[in-house]
Structure formats: C-alpha cells, structure tokens
Coordinates of C-alpha atoms in Angstrom, one line a residue:
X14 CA -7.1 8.1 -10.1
X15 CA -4.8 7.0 -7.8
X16 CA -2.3 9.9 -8.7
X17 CA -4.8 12.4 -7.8
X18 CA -5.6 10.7 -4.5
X19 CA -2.0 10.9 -3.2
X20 CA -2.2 14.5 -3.3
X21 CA -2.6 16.0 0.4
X22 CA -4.9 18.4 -1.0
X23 CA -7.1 15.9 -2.2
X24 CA -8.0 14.8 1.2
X25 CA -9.0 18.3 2.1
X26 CA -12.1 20.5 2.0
X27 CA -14.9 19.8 0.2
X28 CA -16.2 17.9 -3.1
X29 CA -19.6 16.8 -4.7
X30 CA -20.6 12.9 -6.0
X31 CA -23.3 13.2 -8.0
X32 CA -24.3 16.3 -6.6
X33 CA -23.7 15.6 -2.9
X34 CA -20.9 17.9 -1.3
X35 CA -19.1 15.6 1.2
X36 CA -15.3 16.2 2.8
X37 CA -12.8 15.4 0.3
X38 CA -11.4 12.3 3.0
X39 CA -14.9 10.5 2.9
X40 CA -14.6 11.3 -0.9
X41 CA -11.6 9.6 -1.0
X42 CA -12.3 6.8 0.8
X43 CA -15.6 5.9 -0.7
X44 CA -13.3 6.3 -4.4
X45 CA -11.0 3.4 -2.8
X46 CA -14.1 1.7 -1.8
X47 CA -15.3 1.6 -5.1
X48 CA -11.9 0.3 -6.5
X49 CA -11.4 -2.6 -3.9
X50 CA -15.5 -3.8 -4.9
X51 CA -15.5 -3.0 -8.2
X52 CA -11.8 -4.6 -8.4
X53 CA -13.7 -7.6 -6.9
X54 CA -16.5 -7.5 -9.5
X55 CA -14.0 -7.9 -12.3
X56 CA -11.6 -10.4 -11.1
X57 CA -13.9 -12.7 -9.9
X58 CA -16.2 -12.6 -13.2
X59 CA -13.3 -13.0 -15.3
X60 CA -11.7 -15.8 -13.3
X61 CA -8.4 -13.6 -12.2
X62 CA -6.9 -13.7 -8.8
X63 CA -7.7 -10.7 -6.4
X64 CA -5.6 -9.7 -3.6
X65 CA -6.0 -6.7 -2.4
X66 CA -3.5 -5.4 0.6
X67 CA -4.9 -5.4 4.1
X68 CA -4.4 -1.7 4.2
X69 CA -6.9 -1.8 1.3
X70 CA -9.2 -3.1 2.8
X71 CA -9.4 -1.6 6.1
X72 CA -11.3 1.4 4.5
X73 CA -13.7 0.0 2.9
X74 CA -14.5 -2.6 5.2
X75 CA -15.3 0.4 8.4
X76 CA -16.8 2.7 5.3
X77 CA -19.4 -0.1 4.9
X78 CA -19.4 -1.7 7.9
X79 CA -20.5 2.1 8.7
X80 CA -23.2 2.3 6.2
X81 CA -24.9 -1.1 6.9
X82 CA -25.2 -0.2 10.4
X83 CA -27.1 2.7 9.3
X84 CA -30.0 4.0 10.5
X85 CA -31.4 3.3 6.6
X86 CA -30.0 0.2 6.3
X87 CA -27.5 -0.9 4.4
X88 CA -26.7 1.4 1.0
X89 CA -26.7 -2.0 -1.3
X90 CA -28.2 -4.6 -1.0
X91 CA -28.2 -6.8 1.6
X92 CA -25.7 -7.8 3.4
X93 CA -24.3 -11.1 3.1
X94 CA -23.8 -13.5 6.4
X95 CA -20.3 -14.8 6.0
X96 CA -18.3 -16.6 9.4
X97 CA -16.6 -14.1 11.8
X98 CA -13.2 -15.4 10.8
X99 CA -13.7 -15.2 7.2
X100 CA -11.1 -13.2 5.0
X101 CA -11.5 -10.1 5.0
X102 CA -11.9 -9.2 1.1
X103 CA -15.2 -11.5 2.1
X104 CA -16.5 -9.4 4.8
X105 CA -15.6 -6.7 2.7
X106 CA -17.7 -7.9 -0.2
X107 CA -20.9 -9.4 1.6
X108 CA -21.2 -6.1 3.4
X109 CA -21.4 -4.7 -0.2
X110 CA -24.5 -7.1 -0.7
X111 CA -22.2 -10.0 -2.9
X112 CA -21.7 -12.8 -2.1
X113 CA -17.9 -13.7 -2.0
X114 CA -18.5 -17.5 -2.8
X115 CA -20.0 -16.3 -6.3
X116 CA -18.4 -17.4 -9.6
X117 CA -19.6 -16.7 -13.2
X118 CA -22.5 -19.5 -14.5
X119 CA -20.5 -22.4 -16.3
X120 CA -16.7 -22.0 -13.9

C-alpha cells in the first residue's frame, strides 16, 4: 500500500471508496488515516509499542479533526475528551471515537 501511494500519480484525479468517487489526495490521506488508527487498534490490543512519526500524524489528526467538526457530526463515534496538551497519537485516536487510555481486559 504504501508503494502505490508514493506514486505522484496516485495523488491525482479521481478514485471511488466503496462507491464514493473522491480526489485521489483525500483518497490517500483517508488510506493513511486508516493505517495510523488501525495501526493503533493492533498495537495497543496486542500490547506492542506504537509510535507513529509526527508527520504521520499530522494527516490524520486535520482529516478528523475535519470530520468531527462536521456539520453531521463526527463519522465514528464520539469523540473522546482528552487534555489539550496530550500526545498527539491521543488526540489522534479520541477524535476517532477510542479512547487512548484503553488496554485489552486482564493487562
């Protein structure tokens, strides 16, 4: 996945997600988005570090910093509260409707 995404081209014209064209840049960034949450979901359920590069993180943080601000709320569920100077993997997760102090029952 990340191959493909480095290709200019990539970035350019236009795509469908589950049969919604969009611009292949939000199409890419919502793909990184998925990969810095999902990336989340997985380390943190299987106990592994996570730590994502600030560049990372950037894009999904305005991507759903964008969406929760929406005029139909937020696109998950809702957003977590988490203290303004909080890391920001866990702004980046509570705006994605976790909460980033969650560990698997029995840690």
């Amino acid at each position: 996945m990340a191959e493909a995404w480095r290709a200019p081209e990539a970035w350019q014209g236009e795509t469908q997600a589950g049969g919604v064209p969009l611009p292949g840049a939000v199409a890419g960034r919502i793909a990184l988005n998925d990969l810095v949450v999902h990336g989340w979901d997985l380390a943190r359920a299987t106990g592994q570090d996570y730590a994502p590069d600030a560049d990372s993180l950037e894009v999904p943080y305005e991507l759903l910093s964008s969406w929760a601000a929406g005029e139909t709320g937020p696109l998950f569920g809702a957003v977590v509260a988490v203290a303004g100077d909080a890391p920001l993997l866990d702004k980046v997760v509570a705006l994605s409707g976790r909460r980033p102090d969650w560990t698997p029952p029995g840690s």
